[in-house]
PDB file of C-alpha atoms in Angstrom:
ATOM      1  CA  UNK V   1    -116.956  12.168 -61.752  1.00 41.00           C
ATOM      2  CA  UNK V   2    -117.088  10.356 -64.968  1.00 46.00           C
ATOM      3  CA  UNK V   3    -116.990  12.739 -67.797  1.00 51.00           C
ATOM      4  CA  UNK V   4    -120.462  13.090 -69.944  1.00 48.00           C
ATOM      5  CA  UNK V   5    -119.555  11.859 -73.769  1.00 45.00           C
ATOM      6  CA  UNK V   6    -119.915  14.152 -76.477  1.00 45.00           C
ATOM      7  CA  UNK V   7    -123.390  13.311 -78.247  1.00 44.00           C
ATOM      8  CA  UNK V   8    -122.308  14.226 -81.861  1.00 42.00           C
ATOM      9  CA  UNK V   9    -124.976  14.801 -84.355  1.00 43.00           C
ATOM     10  CA  UNK V  10    -127.507  12.408 -86.169  1.00 41.00           C
ATOM     11  CA  UNK V  11    -125.427  12.183 -89.630  1.00 42.00           C
ATOM     12  CA  UNK V  12    -122.197  11.043 -88.021  1.00 40.00           C
ATOM     13  CA  UNK V  13    -120.908   7.873 -88.739  1.00 46.00           C
ATOM     14  CA  UNK V  14    -121.178   5.714 -85.809  1.00 46.00           C
ATOM     15  CA  UNK V  15    -117.412   4.862 -85.426  1.00 60.00           C
ATOM     16  CA  UNK V  16    -116.378   8.428 -85.471  1.00 63.00           C
ATOM     17  CA  UNK V  17    -119.027   9.351 -82.641  1.00 62.00           C
ATOM     18  CA  UNK V  18    -117.736   6.440 -80.577  1.00 65.00           C
ATOM     19  CA  UNK V  19    -114.254   7.567 -81.478  1.00 69.00           C
ATOM     20  CA  UNK V  20    -115.134  11.109 -80.316  1.00 70.00           C
ATOM     21  CA  UNK V  21    -116.644   9.169 -76.897  1.00 70.00           C
ATOM     22  CA  UNK V  22    -113.610   7.240 -76.402  1.00 77.00           C
ATOM     23  CA  UNK V  23    -110.983  10.257 -76.910  1.00 77.00           C
ATOM     24  CA  UNK V  24    -112.633  11.946 -73.763  1.00 78.00           C
ATOM     25  CA  UNK V  25    -113.558   8.651 -72.009  1.00 82.00           C
ATOM     26  CA  UNK V  26    -109.773   7.595 -71.767  1.00 88.00           C
ATOM     27  CA  UNK V  27    -106.962   8.915 -69.454  1.00 90.00           C
ATOM     28  CA  UNK V  28    -104.495  10.395 -71.017  1.00 89.00           C
ATOM     29  CA  UNK V  29    -102.009   8.150 -71.120  1.00 93.00           C
ATOM     30  CA  UNK V  30    -104.213   4.953 -71.255  1.00 92.00           C
ATOM     31  CA  UNK V  31    -104.127   2.736 -74.809  1.00 90.00           C
ATOM     32  CA  UNK V  32    -106.580   0.843 -77.106  1.00 90.00           C
ATOM     33  CA  UNK V  33    -105.023  -2.418 -77.322  1.00 90.00           C
ATOM     34  CA  UNK V  34    -108.162  -4.155 -79.327  1.00 89.00           C
ATOM     35  CA  UNK V  35    -111.481  -2.552 -80.585  1.00 90.00           C
ATOM     36  CA  UNK V  36    -113.658  -5.623 -81.926  1.00 94.00           C
ATOM     37  CA  UNK V  37    -117.000  -4.538 -83.863  1.00 92.00           C
ATOM     38  CA  UNK V  38    -120.071  -7.009 -82.297  1.00 95.00           C
ATOM     39  CA  UNK V  39    -123.867  -6.845 -83.124  1.00 94.00           C
ATOM     40  CA  UNK V  40    -124.773  -2.915 -82.459  1.00 90.00           C
ATOM     41  CA  UNK V  41    -121.544  -1.991 -80.378  1.00 90.00           C
ATOM     42  CA  UNK V  42    -117.775  -2.336 -80.154  1.00 90.00           C
ATOM     43  CA  UNK V  43    -115.540  -3.719 -77.891  1.00 94.00           C
ATOM     44  CA  UNK V  44    -112.452  -1.718 -76.687  1.00 92.00           C
ATOM     45  CA  UNK V  45    -110.005  -3.287 -75.300  1.00 94.00           C
ATOM     46  CA  UNK V  46    -107.598  -0.902 -73.117  1.00 93.00           C
ATOM     47  CA  UNK V  47    -104.473  -1.390 -71.326  1.00 94.00           C
ATOM     48  CA  UNK V  48    -106.606  -1.210 -68.215  1.00 94.00           C
ATOM     49  CA  UNK V  49    -109.902  -2.052 -69.019  1.00 95.00           C
ATOM     50  CA  UNK V  50    -112.763  -3.193 -71.188  1.00 96.00           C
ATOM     51  CA  UNK V  51    -115.234  -1.282 -72.575  1.00 94.00           C
ATOM     52  CA  UNK V  52    -118.566  -1.728 -74.646  1.00 93.00           C
ATOM     53  CA  UNK V  53    -119.473   1.194 -76.657  1.00 88.00           C
ATOM     54  CA  UNK V  54    -123.145   0.507 -77.990  1.00 86.00           C
ATOM     55  CA  UNK V  55    -124.747   2.021 -80.882  1.00 82.00           C
ATOM     56  CA  UNK V  56    -126.913   4.891 -79.894  1.00 71.00           C
ATOM     57  CA  UNK V  57    -124.522   5.259 -77.057  1.00 63.00           C
ATOM     58  CA  UNK V  58    -125.530   8.939 -76.907  1.00 60.00           C
ATOM     59  CA  UNK V  59    -129.272   8.270 -76.042  1.00 59.00           C
ATOM     60  CA  UNK V  60    -128.272   5.601 -73.096  1.00 60.00           C
ATOM     61  CA  UNK V  61    -127.040   7.306 -70.551  1.00 56.00           C
ATOM     62  CA  UNK V  62    -126.844   4.169 -68.334  1.00 61.00           C
ATOM     63  CA  UNK V  63    -125.910   1.385 -70.403  1.00 63.00           C
ATOM     64  CA  UNK V  64    -124.402   3.270 -73.304  1.00 79.00           C
ATOM     65  CA  UNK V  65    -121.040   3.108 -72.867  1.00 85.00           C
ATOM     66  CA  UNK V  66    -120.031   0.573 -70.034  1.00 90.00           C
ATOM     67  CA  UNK V  67    -116.361  -0.350 -68.731  1.00 91.00           C
ATOM     68  CA  UNK V  68    -114.935  -2.942 -66.505  1.00 95.00           C
ATOM     69  CA  UNK V  69    -111.379  -2.681 -65.089  1.00 95.00           C
ATOM     70  CA  UNK V  70    -108.873  -5.534 -65.960  1.00 96.00           C
ATOM     71  CA  UNK V  71    -108.489  -7.179 -62.635  1.00 94.00           C
ATOM     72  CA  UNK V  72    -109.429 -10.866 -61.306  1.00 92.00           C
ATOM     73  CA  UNK V  73    -113.066 -10.096 -60.706  1.00 93.00           C
ATOM     74  CA  UNK V  74    -113.635  -9.992 -64.641  1.00 95.00           C
ATOM     75  CA  UNK V  75    -114.979 -12.727 -66.057  1.00 95.00           C
ATOM     76  CA  UNK V  76    -115.335 -13.051 -69.827  1.00 97.00           C
ATOM     77  CA  UNK V  77    -117.959 -16.448 -71.031  1.00 97.00           C
ATOM     78  CA  UNK V  78    -117.820 -17.099 -74.523  1.00 97.00           C
ATOM     79  CA  UNK V  79    -121.080 -18.835 -75.925  1.00 97.00           C
ATOM     80  CA  UNK V  80    -122.438 -19.395 -79.386  1.00 96.00           C
ATOM     81  CA  UNK V  81    -123.029 -16.071 -80.749  1.00 97.00           C
ATOM     82  CA  UNK V  82    -122.589 -14.526 -77.451  1.00 98.00           C
ATOM     83  CA  UNK V  83    -119.978 -13.152 -75.021  1.00 98.00           C
ATOM     84  CA  UNK V  84    -120.944 -12.284 -71.507  1.00 98.00           C
ATOM     85  CA  UNK V  85    -119.164  -9.883 -69.203  1.00 97.00           C
ATOM     86  CA  UNK V  86    -119.329 -10.382 -65.857  1.00 96.00           C
ATOM     87  CA  UNK V  87    -117.732  -8.123 -62.972  1.00 95.00           C
ATOM     88  CA  UNK V  88    -120.349  -8.446 -59.902  1.00 86.00           C
ATOM     89  CA  UNK V  89    -123.736  -7.517 -61.358  1.00 82.00           C
ATOM     90  CA  UNK V  90    -125.665  -6.700 -63.481  1.00 85.00           C
ATOM     91  CA  UNK V  91    -124.143  -9.623 -65.951  1.00 92.00           C
ATOM     92  CA  UNK V  92    -124.360  -8.222 -69.661  1.00 94.00           C
ATOM     93  CA  UNK V  93    -124.113 -10.208 -72.516  1.00 96.00           C
ATOM     94  CA  UNK V  94    -122.910  -9.100 -75.755  1.00 96.00           C
ATOM     95  CA  UNK V  95    -123.731 -10.599 -79.435  1.00 97.00           C
ATOM     96  CA  UNK V  96    -121.510 -11.549 -82.114  1.00 97.00           C
ATOM     97  CA  UNK V  97    -121.923 -12.553 -85.412  1.00 96.00           C
ATOM     98  CA  UNK V  98    -120.300 -15.752 -87.084  1.00 96.00           C
ATOM     99  CA  UNK V  99    -117.877 -13.567 -89.189  1.00 96.00           C
ATOM    100  CA  UNK V 100    -116.969 -11.539 -85.841  1.00 96.00           C
ATOM    101  CA  UNK V 101    -116.657 -14.511 -83.609  1.00 97.00           C
ATOM    102  CA  UNK V 102    -112.544 -14.956 -84.240  1.00 97.00           C
ATOM    103  CA  UNK V 103    -111.916 -11.209 -83.381  1.00 96.00           C
ATOM    104  CA  UNK V 104    -113.823 -11.933 -79.976  1.00 97.00           C
ATOM    105  CA  UNK V 105    -112.528 -14.956 -79.306  1.00 97.00           C
ATOM    106  CA  UNK V 106    -108.799 -12.603 -79.978  1.00 97.00           C
ATOM    107  CA  UNK V 107    -110.236 -10.081 -77.462  1.00 97.00           C
ATOM    108  CA  UNK V 108    -111.236 -12.463 -74.451  1.00 97.00           C
ATOM    109  CA  UNK V 109    -107.665 -14.519 -75.008  1.00 97.00           C
ATOM    110  CA  UNK V 110    -106.100 -11.146 -74.153  1.00 96.00           C
ATOM    111  CA  UNK V 111    -107.845 -10.338 -71.265  1.00 96.00           C
ATOM    112  CA  UNK V 112    -107.083 -13.611 -70.092  1.00 95.00           C
ATOM    113  CA  UNK V 113    -103.026 -13.800 -70.803  1.00 94.00           C
ATOM    114  CA  UNK V 114    -103.203  -9.999 -69.467  1.00 92.00           C
ATOM    115  CA  UNK V 115    -105.143 -10.707 -65.919  1.00 92.00           C
ATOM    116  CA  UNK V 116    -103.779 -13.700 -65.758  1.00 89.00           C
ATOM    117  CA  UNK V 117     -99.761 -12.025 -66.180  1.00 88.00           C
ATOM    118  CA  UNK V 118    -100.662  -9.062 -63.538  1.00 82.00           C
ATOM    119  CA  UNK V 119    -102.553 -10.964 -60.681  1.00 83.00           C
ATOM    120  CA  UNK V 120    -101.469 -14.706 -61.017  1.00 71.00           C
TER     121      UNK V 120
END
């Protein structure tokens, strides 16, 4: 059964609250590889999965924090200003700014390398 992430308090810095939520959600030996800010969210790549932590995640129990395993089914598609994440349904779109684009591309490249190495 998934753990419920801590809600934090209204005065918390969003990155502090997201860090606390991630600490609760990650498995004991799971490592964070990349942490990329995007519009109103953060993309977090661990050694096992890709997570999307949206701003206001504490008030979005179903969609505030999403997680996808790093497996052959995971598809990341870059579009101008947007990353599309597919792993079955539903498809999730994440917007990014021009300034964030290079970090998002680096994260996508890392995911593709990891999944290709692990699953051929």
